[in-house]
Coordinates of C-alpha atoms in Angstrom, one line a residue:
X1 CA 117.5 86.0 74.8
X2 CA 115.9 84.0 77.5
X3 CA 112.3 84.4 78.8
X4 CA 110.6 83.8 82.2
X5 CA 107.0 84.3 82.1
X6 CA 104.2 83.8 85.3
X7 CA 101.5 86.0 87.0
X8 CA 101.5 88.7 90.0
X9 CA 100.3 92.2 90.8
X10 CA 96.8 90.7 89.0
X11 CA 99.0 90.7 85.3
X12 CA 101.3 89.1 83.8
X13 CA 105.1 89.6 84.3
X14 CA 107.7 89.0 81.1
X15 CA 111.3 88.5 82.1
X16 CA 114.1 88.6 79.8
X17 CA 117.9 88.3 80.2
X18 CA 120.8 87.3 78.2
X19 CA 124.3 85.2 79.3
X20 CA 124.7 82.3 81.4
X21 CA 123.2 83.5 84.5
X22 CA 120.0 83.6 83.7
X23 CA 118.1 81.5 86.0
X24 CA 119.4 83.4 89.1
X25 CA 118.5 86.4 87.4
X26 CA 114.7 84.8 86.5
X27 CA 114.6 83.4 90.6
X28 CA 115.9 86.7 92.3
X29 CA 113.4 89.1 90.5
X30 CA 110.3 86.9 90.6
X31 CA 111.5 86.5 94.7
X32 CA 111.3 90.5 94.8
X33 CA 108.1 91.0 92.9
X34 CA 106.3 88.3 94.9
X35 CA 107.0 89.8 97.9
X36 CA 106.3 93.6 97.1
X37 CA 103.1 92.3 95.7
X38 CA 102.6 91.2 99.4
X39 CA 104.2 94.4 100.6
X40 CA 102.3 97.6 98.5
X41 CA 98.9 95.7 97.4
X42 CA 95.2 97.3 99.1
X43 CA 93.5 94.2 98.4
X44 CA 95.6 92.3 101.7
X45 CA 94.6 93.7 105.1
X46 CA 98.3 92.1 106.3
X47 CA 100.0 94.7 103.8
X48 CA 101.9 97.2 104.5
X49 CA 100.2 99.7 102.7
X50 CA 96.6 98.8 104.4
X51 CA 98.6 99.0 107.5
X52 CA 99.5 102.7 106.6
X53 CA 95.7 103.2 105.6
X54 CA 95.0 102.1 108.6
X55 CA 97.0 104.4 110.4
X56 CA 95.7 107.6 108.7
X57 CA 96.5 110.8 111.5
X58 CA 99.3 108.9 112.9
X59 CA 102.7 108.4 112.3
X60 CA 103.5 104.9 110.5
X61 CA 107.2 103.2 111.2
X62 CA 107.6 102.4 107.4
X63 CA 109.9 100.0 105.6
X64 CA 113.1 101.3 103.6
X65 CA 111.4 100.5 100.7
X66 CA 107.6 102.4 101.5
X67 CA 109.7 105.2 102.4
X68 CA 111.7 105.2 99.4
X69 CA 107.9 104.5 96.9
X70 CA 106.4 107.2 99.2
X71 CA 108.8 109.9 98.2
X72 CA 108.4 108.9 94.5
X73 CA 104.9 109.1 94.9
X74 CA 104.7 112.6 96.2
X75 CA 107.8 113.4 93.4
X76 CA 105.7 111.9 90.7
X77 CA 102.2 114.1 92.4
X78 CA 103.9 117.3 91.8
X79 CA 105.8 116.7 88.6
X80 CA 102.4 115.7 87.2
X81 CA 100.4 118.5 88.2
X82 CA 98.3 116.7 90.8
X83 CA 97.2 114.5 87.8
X84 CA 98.6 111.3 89.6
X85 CA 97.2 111.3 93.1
X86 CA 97.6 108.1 95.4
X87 CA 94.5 109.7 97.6
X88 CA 91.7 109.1 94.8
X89 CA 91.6 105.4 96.6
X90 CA 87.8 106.5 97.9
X91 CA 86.7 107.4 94.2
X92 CA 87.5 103.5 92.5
X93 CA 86.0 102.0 95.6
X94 CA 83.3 104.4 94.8
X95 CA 83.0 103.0 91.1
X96 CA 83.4 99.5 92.2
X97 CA 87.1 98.8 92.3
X98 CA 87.4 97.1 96.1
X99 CA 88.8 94.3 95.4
X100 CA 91.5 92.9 92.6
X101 CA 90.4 93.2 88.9
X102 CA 90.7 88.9 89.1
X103 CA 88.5 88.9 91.4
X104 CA 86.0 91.7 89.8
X105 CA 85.4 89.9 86.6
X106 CA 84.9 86.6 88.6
X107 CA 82.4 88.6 90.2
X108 CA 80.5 90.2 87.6
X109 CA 78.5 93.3 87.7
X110 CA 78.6 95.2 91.1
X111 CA 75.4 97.9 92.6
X112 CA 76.1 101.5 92.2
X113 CA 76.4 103.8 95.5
X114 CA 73.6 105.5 97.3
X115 CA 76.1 108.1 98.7
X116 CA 79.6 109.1 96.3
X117 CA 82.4 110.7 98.4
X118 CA 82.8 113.9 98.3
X119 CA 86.3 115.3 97.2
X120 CA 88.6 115.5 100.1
X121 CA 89.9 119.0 100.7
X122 CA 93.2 117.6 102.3
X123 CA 95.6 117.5 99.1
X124 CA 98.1 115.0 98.9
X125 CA 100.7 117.4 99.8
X126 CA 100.1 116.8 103.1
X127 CA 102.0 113.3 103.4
X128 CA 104.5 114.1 105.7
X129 CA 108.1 112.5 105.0
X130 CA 110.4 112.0 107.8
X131 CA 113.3 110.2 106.4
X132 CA 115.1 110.9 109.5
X133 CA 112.8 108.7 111.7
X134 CA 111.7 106.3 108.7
X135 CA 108.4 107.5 109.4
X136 CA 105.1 108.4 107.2
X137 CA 101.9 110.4 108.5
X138 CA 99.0 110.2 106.3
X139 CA 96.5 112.9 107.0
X140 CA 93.8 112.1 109.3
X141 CA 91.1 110.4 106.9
X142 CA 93.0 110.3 103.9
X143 CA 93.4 106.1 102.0
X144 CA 95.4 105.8 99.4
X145 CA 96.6 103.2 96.5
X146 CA 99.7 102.7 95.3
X147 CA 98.8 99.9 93.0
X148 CA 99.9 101.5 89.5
X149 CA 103.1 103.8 90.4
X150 CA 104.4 100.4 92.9
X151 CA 103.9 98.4 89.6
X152 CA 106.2 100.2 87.6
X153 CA 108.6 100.9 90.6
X154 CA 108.7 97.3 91.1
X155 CA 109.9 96.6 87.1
X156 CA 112.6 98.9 87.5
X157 CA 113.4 97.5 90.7
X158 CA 113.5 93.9 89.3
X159 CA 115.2 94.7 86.3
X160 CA 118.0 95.9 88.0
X161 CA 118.4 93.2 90.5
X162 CA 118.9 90.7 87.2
X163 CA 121.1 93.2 86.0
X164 CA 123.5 91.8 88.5
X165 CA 123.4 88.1 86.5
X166 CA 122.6 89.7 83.2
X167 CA 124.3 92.9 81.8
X168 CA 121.2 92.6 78.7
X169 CA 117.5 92.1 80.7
X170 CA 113.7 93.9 80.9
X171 CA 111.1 94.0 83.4
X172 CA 107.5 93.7 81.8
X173 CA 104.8 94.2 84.4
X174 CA 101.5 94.6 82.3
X175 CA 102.9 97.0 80.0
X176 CA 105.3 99.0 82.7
X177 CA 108.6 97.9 81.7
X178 CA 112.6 99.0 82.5
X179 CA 115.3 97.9 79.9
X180 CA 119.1 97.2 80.6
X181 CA 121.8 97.2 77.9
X182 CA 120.7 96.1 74.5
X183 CA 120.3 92.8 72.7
X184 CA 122.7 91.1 71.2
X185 CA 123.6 92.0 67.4
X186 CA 120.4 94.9 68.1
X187 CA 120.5 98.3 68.7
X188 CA 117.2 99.0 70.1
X189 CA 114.6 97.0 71.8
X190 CA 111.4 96.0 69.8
X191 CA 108.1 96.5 71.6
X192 CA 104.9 96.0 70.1
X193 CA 102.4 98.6 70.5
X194 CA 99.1 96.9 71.2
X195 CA 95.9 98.2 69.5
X196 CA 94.0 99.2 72.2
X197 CA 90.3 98.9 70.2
X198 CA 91.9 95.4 69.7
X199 CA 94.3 93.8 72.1
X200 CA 94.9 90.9 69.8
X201 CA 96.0 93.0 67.4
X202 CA 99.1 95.3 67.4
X203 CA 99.4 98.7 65.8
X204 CA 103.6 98.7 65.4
X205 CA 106.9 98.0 66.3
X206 CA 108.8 100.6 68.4
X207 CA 112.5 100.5 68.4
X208 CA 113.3 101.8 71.8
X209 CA 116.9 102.4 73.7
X210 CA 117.1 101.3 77.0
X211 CA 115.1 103.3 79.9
X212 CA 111.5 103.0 80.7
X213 CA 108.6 102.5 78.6
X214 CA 104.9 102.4 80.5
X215 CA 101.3 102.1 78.4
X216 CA 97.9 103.0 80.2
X217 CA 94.8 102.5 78.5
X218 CA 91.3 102.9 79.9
X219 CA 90.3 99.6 77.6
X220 CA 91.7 96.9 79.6
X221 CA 91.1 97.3 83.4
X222 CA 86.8 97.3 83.0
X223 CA 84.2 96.5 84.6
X224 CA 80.4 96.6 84.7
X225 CA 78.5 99.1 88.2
X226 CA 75.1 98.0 87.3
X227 CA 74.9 99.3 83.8
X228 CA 77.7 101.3 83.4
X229 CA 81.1 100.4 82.0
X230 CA 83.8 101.6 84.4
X231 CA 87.8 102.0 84.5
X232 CA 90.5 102.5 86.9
X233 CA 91.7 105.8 85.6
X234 CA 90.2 108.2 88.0
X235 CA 90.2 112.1 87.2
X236 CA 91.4 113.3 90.4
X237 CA 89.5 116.6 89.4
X238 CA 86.2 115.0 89.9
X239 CA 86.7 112.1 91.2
X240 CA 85.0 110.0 88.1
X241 CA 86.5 107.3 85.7
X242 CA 88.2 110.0 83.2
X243 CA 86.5 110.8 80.0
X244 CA 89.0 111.4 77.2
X245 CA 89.5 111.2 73.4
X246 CA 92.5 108.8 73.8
X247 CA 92.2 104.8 74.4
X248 CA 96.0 104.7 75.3
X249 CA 99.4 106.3 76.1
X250 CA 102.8 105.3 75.8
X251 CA 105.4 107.2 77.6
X252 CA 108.9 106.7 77.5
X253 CA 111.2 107.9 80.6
X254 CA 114.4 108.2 82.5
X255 CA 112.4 106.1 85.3
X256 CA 109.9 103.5 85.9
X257 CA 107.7 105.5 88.4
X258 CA 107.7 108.7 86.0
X259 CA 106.7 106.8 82.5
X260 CA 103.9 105.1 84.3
X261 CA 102.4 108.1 85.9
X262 CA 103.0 110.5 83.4
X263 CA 101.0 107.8 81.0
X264 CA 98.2 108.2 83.4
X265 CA 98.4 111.8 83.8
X266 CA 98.8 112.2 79.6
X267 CA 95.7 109.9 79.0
X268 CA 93.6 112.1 81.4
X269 CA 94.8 115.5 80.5
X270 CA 93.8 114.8 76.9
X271 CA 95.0 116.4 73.7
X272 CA 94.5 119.7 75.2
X273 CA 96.8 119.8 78.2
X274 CA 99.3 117.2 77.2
X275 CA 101.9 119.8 75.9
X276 CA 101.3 122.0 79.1
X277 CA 101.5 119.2 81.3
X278 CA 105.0 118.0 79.5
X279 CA 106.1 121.5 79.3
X280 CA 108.9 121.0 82.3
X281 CA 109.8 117.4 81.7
X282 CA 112.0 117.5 78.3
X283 CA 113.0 113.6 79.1
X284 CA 109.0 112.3 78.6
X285 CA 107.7 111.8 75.5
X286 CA 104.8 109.7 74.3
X287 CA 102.3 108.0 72.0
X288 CA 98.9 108.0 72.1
X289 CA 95.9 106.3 70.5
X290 CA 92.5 107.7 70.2
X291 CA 89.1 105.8 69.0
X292 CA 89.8 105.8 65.3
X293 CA 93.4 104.0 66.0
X294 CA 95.2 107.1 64.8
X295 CA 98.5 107.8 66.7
X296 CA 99.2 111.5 68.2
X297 CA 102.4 111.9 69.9
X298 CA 104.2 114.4 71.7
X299 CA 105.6 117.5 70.5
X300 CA 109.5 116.9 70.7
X301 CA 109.6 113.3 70.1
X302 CA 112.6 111.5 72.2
X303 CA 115.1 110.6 69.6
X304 CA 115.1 107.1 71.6
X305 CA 111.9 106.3 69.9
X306 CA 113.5 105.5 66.1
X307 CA 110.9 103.8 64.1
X308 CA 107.1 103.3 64.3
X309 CA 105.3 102.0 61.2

């Protein structure tokens, strides 16, 4: 197995293919997550996702592929119970999150503000779709980010795209990851579950077929708003950095764009909601891991995950 390592979307990317094509495989996906880093960041005013910000009321001529992340996005909104929601973009500027989490820690503590946004009554619902037209009207008002759910979409995306040069290869943006095939003389794919009390540390090995795996955690993306500690995992209920039991999820899926999501919308729904919130999606399952390290997982466990010790 070959490896192909370098940095985009503010985290490191991990490619890995087998057979004899693997530098056109390695070139090809690093081209194509370069340039939808370009294409779906918030922190680039010549984006294309600031220029759909931007044109909030209106309708936006959008690219094949904003059309196609769009209509996951609203997908992904509704499967999760409202849990994911692209429109929470006012919230982490709110708490401090305006510009990329590089550039925040360079930074160093920012000032709290005088006035916090109120919650938007205009659900995100409300996108309007016209695939006809390749066209996309925000509501009038409404930002939103795209950051995590393009991350994982872009894996997938990548993945498959060396899937032409390899027929065995993985995606690894920052923990949202797509698999192809299996390794040779393996059955599974090994991942190492990181502890997230101790990112130097891991907790196991999971065996895992091919599909997509995606981790959240609210340990790793923080940062300091005066004196409070703050992370990018907004409860769109109230619009504050969620509060919950669990330090990470894992959750494996048919998709990209569902397992990182629905590891989002796991970590803030909690121990309580997390069977409701799974109820209608019999192809998620995850892992989670709450302040004492002790792992809680979900209530039919996919048979894909085989071992975890």
């Amino acid at each position: 197995m070959q490896s192909h390592q370098f940095r985009a979307m503010n985290t490191i990317i991990l490619l890995e293919a087998e057979g004899s094509e693997t530098s056109q495989a390695f070139d090809t996906a690093q081209r194509f997550i370069k340039n939808s880093e370009q294409r779906f960041t918030r922190f680039k005013e010549t984006s294309e996702l600031s220029a759909l910000n931007r044109s909030a009321g209106k309708w936006f001529s959008a690219s094949s592929e904003m059309m196609e992340l769009m209509t996951t996005a609203i997908h992904c909104h509704k499967a999760t119970g409202g849990l994911f929601d692209p429109s929470i973009l006012p919230y982490l500027e709110a708490v401090g999150y305006t510009q990329s989490m590089d550039q925040l820690w360079l930074l160093g503590p920012s000032q709290q503000p005088e006035n916090y946004p109120h919650k938007s009554e205009i659900p995100f619902t409300e996108v309007e779709i016209d695939k006809a037209r390749n066209r996309i009207r925000l509501p009038k008002n409404m930002k939103i980010d795209l950051g995590g759910i393009a991350k994982g979409w872009i894996a997938e995306k990548a993945a498959k795209l060396m899937a032409a040069h390899s027929p065995v290869c993985a995606a690894n943006a920052g923990g949202d990851m797509f698999l192809i095939g299996h390794p040779v003389e393996q059955r599974n794919w090994e991942i190492m579950l990181e502890d997230p009390r101790n990112p130097s540390q891991d907790l196991m090995i999971l065996l895992v077929e091919k599909g997509a795996v995606a981790t959240s955690s609210v340990t790793k993306r923080t940062w300091h708003q005066g004196k409070i500690t703050r992370h990018h995992l907004i409860d769109p209920r109230n619009g504050q950095p969620a509060e919950t039991m669990w330090l990470s999820v894992t959750v494996f899926a048919p998709n990209a764009a569902l397992a990182e999501t629905f590891a989002k919308s796991i970590l803030i729904a909690g121990p309580m909601e997390a069977e409701r919130l799974l109820a209608n999606t019999p192809t998620i399952s995850f892992l989670a891991v709450d302040t004492q390290g002790q792992i809680w997982k979900s209530p039919a466990e996919k048979e894909s995950i085989y071992e975890y010790a």
